[in-house]
Amino acid sequence: MSQSDDQIASAWSFISNHGHVLVCIGRNSNVRVRDIAQAVGITERAVLRILGEREEVGVIARIREGRRTRYEIDERLPLRHPIEAQHSVGELLQLLGS
């Protein structure tokens, strides 16, 4: 593999940033936005955008507990793409070790 092939391979991932954010929450519902951003390799602003989008469609719920926020994932929801629609969010998280 040439250097450019190595760079392309290292930048490519099967799971989107949306998926990575859900995995982080699945592993720790009390995880901070800062920690999600660091783990996924994106900005805190990008994490907040993803959380807002997922909250809008009902995948996650934000629960304020004092100064902290806890997240709940509705694992019963089906995945959105027709190819995966027979599987749930929970199945995906289980597969990814959450």
PDB file of C-alpha atoms in Angstrom:
ATOM      1  CA  MET A   1       0.000   0.000   0.000  1.00  0.00           C
ATOM      2  CA  SER A   2       1.363   3.451  -0.861  1.00  0.00           C
ATOM      3  CA  GLN A   3       1.431   6.303   1.631  1.00  0.00           C
ATOM      4  CA  SER A   4      -1.658   7.882   0.077  1.00  0.00           C
ATOM      5  CA  ASP A   5      -3.474   4.531   0.329  1.00  0.00           C
ATOM      6  CA  ASP A   6      -2.518   4.373   4.018  1.00  0.00           C
ATOM      7  CA  GLN A   7      -3.869   7.884   4.570  1.00  0.00           C
ATOM      8  CA  ILE A   8      -7.120   7.052   2.803  1.00  0.00           C
ATOM      9  CA  ALA A   9      -7.511   3.808   4.770  1.00  0.00           C
ATOM     10  CA  SER A  10      -6.892   5.530   8.112  1.00  0.00           C
ATOM     11  CA  ALA A  11      -9.440   8.269   7.350  1.00  0.00           C
ATOM     12  CA  TRP A  12     -12.185   5.837   6.353  1.00  0.00           C
ATOM     13  CA  SER A  13     -14.609   4.174   8.790  1.00  0.00           C
ATOM     14  CA  PHE A  14     -17.599   1.834   8.593  1.00  0.00           C
ATOM     15  CA  ILE A  15     -19.382   3.727  11.365  1.00  0.00           C
ATOM     16  CA  SER A  16     -20.381   7.393  11.020  1.00  0.00           C
ATOM     17  CA  ASN A  17     -19.787  10.045  13.660  1.00  0.00           C
ATOM     18  CA  HIS A  18     -23.493   9.707  14.553  1.00  0.00           C
ATOM     19  CA  GLY A  19     -22.892   6.025  15.259  1.00  0.00           C
ATOM     20  CA  HIS A  20     -19.774   6.734  17.294  1.00  0.00           C
ATOM     21  CA  VAL A  21     -21.653   9.272  19.429  1.00  0.00           C
ATOM     22  CA  LEU A  22     -24.397   6.709  20.130  1.00  0.00           C
ATOM     23  CA  VAL A  23     -21.785   4.094  21.060  1.00  0.00           C
ATOM     24  CA  CYS A  24     -20.212   6.515  23.553  1.00  0.00           C
ATOM     25  CA  ILE A  25     -23.604   7.174  25.138  1.00  0.00           C
ATOM     26  CA  GLY A  26     -24.456   3.470  25.087  1.00  0.00           C
ATOM     27  CA  ARG A  27     -21.314   2.746  27.078  1.00  0.00           C
ATOM     28  CA  ASN A  28     -21.858   5.582  29.580  1.00  0.00           C
ATOM     29  CA  SER A  29     -25.143   7.502  29.748  1.00  0.00           C
ATOM     30  CA  ASN A  30     -23.482  10.156  31.937  1.00  0.00           C
ATOM     31  CA  VAL A  31     -20.664  10.854  29.460  1.00  0.00           C
ATOM     32  CA  ARG A  32     -19.789  14.529  28.947  1.00  0.00           C
ATOM     33  CA  VAL A  33     -19.976  16.205  25.536  1.00  0.00           C
ATOM     34  CA  ARG A  34     -16.272  17.005  25.856  1.00  0.00           C
ATOM     35  CA  ASP A  35     -15.436  13.337  26.391  1.00  0.00           C
ATOM     36  CA  ILE A  36     -17.594  12.243  23.446  1.00  0.00           C
ATOM     37  CA  ALA A  37     -15.862  14.798  21.211  1.00  0.00           C
ATOM     38  CA  GLN A  38     -12.438  13.587  22.276  1.00  0.00           C
ATOM     39  CA  ALA A  39     -13.312   9.906  21.822  1.00  0.00           C
ATOM     40  CA  VAL A  40     -14.899  10.410  18.389  1.00  0.00           C
ATOM     41  CA  GLY A  41     -12.326  12.940  17.188  1.00  0.00           C
ATOM     42  CA  ILE A  42     -14.767  15.751  16.420  1.00  0.00           C
ATOM     43  CA  THR A  43     -15.544  19.122  17.983  1.00  0.00           C
ATOM     44  CA  GLU A  44     -17.902  19.610  20.907  1.00  0.00           C
ATOM     45  CA  ARG A  45     -20.074  21.703  18.585  1.00  0.00           C
ATOM     46  CA  ALA A  46     -20.347  18.741  16.183  1.00  0.00           C
ATOM     47  CA  VAL A  47     -21.324  16.457  19.086  1.00  0.00           C
ATOM     48  CA  LEU A  48     -24.029  18.913  20.159  1.00  0.00           C
ATOM     49  CA  ARG A  49     -25.358  19.056  16.584  1.00  0.00           C
ATOM     50  CA  ILE A  50     -25.484  15.247  16.401  1.00  0.00           C
ATOM     51  CA  LEU A  51     -27.176  15.025  19.810  1.00  0.00           C
ATOM     52  CA  GLY A  52     -29.754  17.608  18.715  1.00  0.00           C
ATOM     53  CA  GLU A  53     -30.472  15.728  15.495  1.00  0.00           C
ATOM     54  CA  ARG A  54     -30.837  12.396  17.305  1.00  0.00           C
ATOM     55  CA  GLU A  55     -33.040  13.997  19.971  1.00  0.00           C
ATOM     56  CA  GLU A  56     -35.265  15.538  17.273  1.00  0.00           C
ATOM     57  CA  VAL A  57     -36.067  12.114  15.804  1.00  0.00           C
ATOM     58  CA  GLY A  58     -36.463  10.446  19.207  1.00  0.00           C
ATOM     59  CA  VAL A  59     -33.346   8.281  19.247  1.00  0.00           C
ATOM     60  CA  ILE A  60     -32.035   9.925  22.413  1.00  0.00           C
ATOM     61  CA  ALA A  61     -33.520  11.909  25.274  1.00  0.00           C
ATOM     62  CA  ARG A  62     -31.534  14.404  27.344  1.00  0.00           C
ATOM     63  CA  ILE A  63     -32.287  14.346  31.050  1.00  0.00           C
ATOM     64  CA  ARG A  64     -30.939  17.186  33.183  1.00  0.00           C
ATOM     65  CA  GLU A  65     -29.734  16.107  36.614  1.00  0.00           C
ATOM     66  CA  GLY A  66     -28.508  19.177  38.437  1.00  0.00           C
ATOM     67  CA  ARG A  67     -25.607  20.566  36.444  1.00  0.00           C
ATOM     68  CA  ARG A  68     -25.099  17.350  34.490  1.00  0.00           C
ATOM     69  CA  THR A  69     -26.938  15.815  31.580  1.00  0.00           C
ATOM     70  CA  ARG A  70     -27.702  12.122  31.256  1.00  0.00           C
ATOM     71  CA  TYR A  71     -28.696  10.592  27.938  1.00  0.00           C
ATOM     72  CA  GLU A  72     -31.149   7.779  27.291  1.00  0.00           C
ATOM     73  CA  ILE A  73     -31.195   5.905  23.991  1.00  0.00           C
ATOM     74  CA  ASP A  74     -34.446   4.404  22.726  1.00  0.00           C
ATOM     75  CA  GLU A  75     -32.939   1.071  21.766  1.00  0.00           C
ATOM     76  CA  ARG A  76     -36.259  -0.229  20.411  1.00  0.00           C
ATOM     77  CA  LEU A  77     -36.257   2.090  17.402  1.00  0.00           C
ATOM     78  CA  PRO A  78     -35.503   0.478  14.046  1.00  0.00           C
ATOM     79  CA  LEU A  79     -32.475   1.575  12.076  1.00  0.00           C
ATOM     80  CA  ARG A  80     -33.525   4.077   9.417  1.00  0.00           C
ATOM     81  CA  HIS A  81     -32.094   2.702   6.179  1.00  0.00           C
ATOM     82  CA  PRO A  82     -34.296   0.084   4.450  1.00  0.00           C
ATOM     83  CA  ILE A  83     -31.386  -2.378   4.301  1.00  0.00           C
ATOM     84  CA  GLU A  84     -31.101  -2.390   8.122  1.00  0.00           C
ATOM     85  CA  ALA A  85     -34.703  -1.514   9.049  1.00  0.00           C
ATOM     86  CA  GLN A  86     -35.378  -5.005  10.432  1.00  0.00           C
ATOM     87  CA  HIS A  87     -32.764  -4.331  13.147  1.00  0.00           C
ATOM     88  CA  SER A  88     -33.006  -1.994  16.125  1.00  0.00           C
ATOM     89  CA  VAL A  89     -30.702   0.670  17.497  1.00  0.00           C
ATOM     90  CA  GLY A  90     -30.188  -1.606  20.499  1.00  0.00           C
ATOM     91  CA  GLU A  91     -29.022  -4.471  18.301  1.00  0.00           C
ATOM     92  CA  LEU A  92     -26.454  -2.199  16.674  1.00  0.00           C
ATOM     93  CA  LEU A  93     -25.206  -0.979  20.047  1.00  0.00           C
ATOM     94  CA  GLN A  94     -24.993  -4.538  21.347  1.00  0.00           C
ATOM     95  CA  LEU A  95     -22.993  -5.563  18.298  1.00  0.00           C
ATOM     96  CA  LEU A  96     -20.593  -2.674  18.877  1.00  0.00           C
ATOM     97  CA  GLY A  97     -20.090  -3.546  22.526  1.00  0.00           C
ATOM     98  CA  SER A  98     -22.202  -0.908  24.231  1.00  0.00           C
TER      99      SER A  98
END
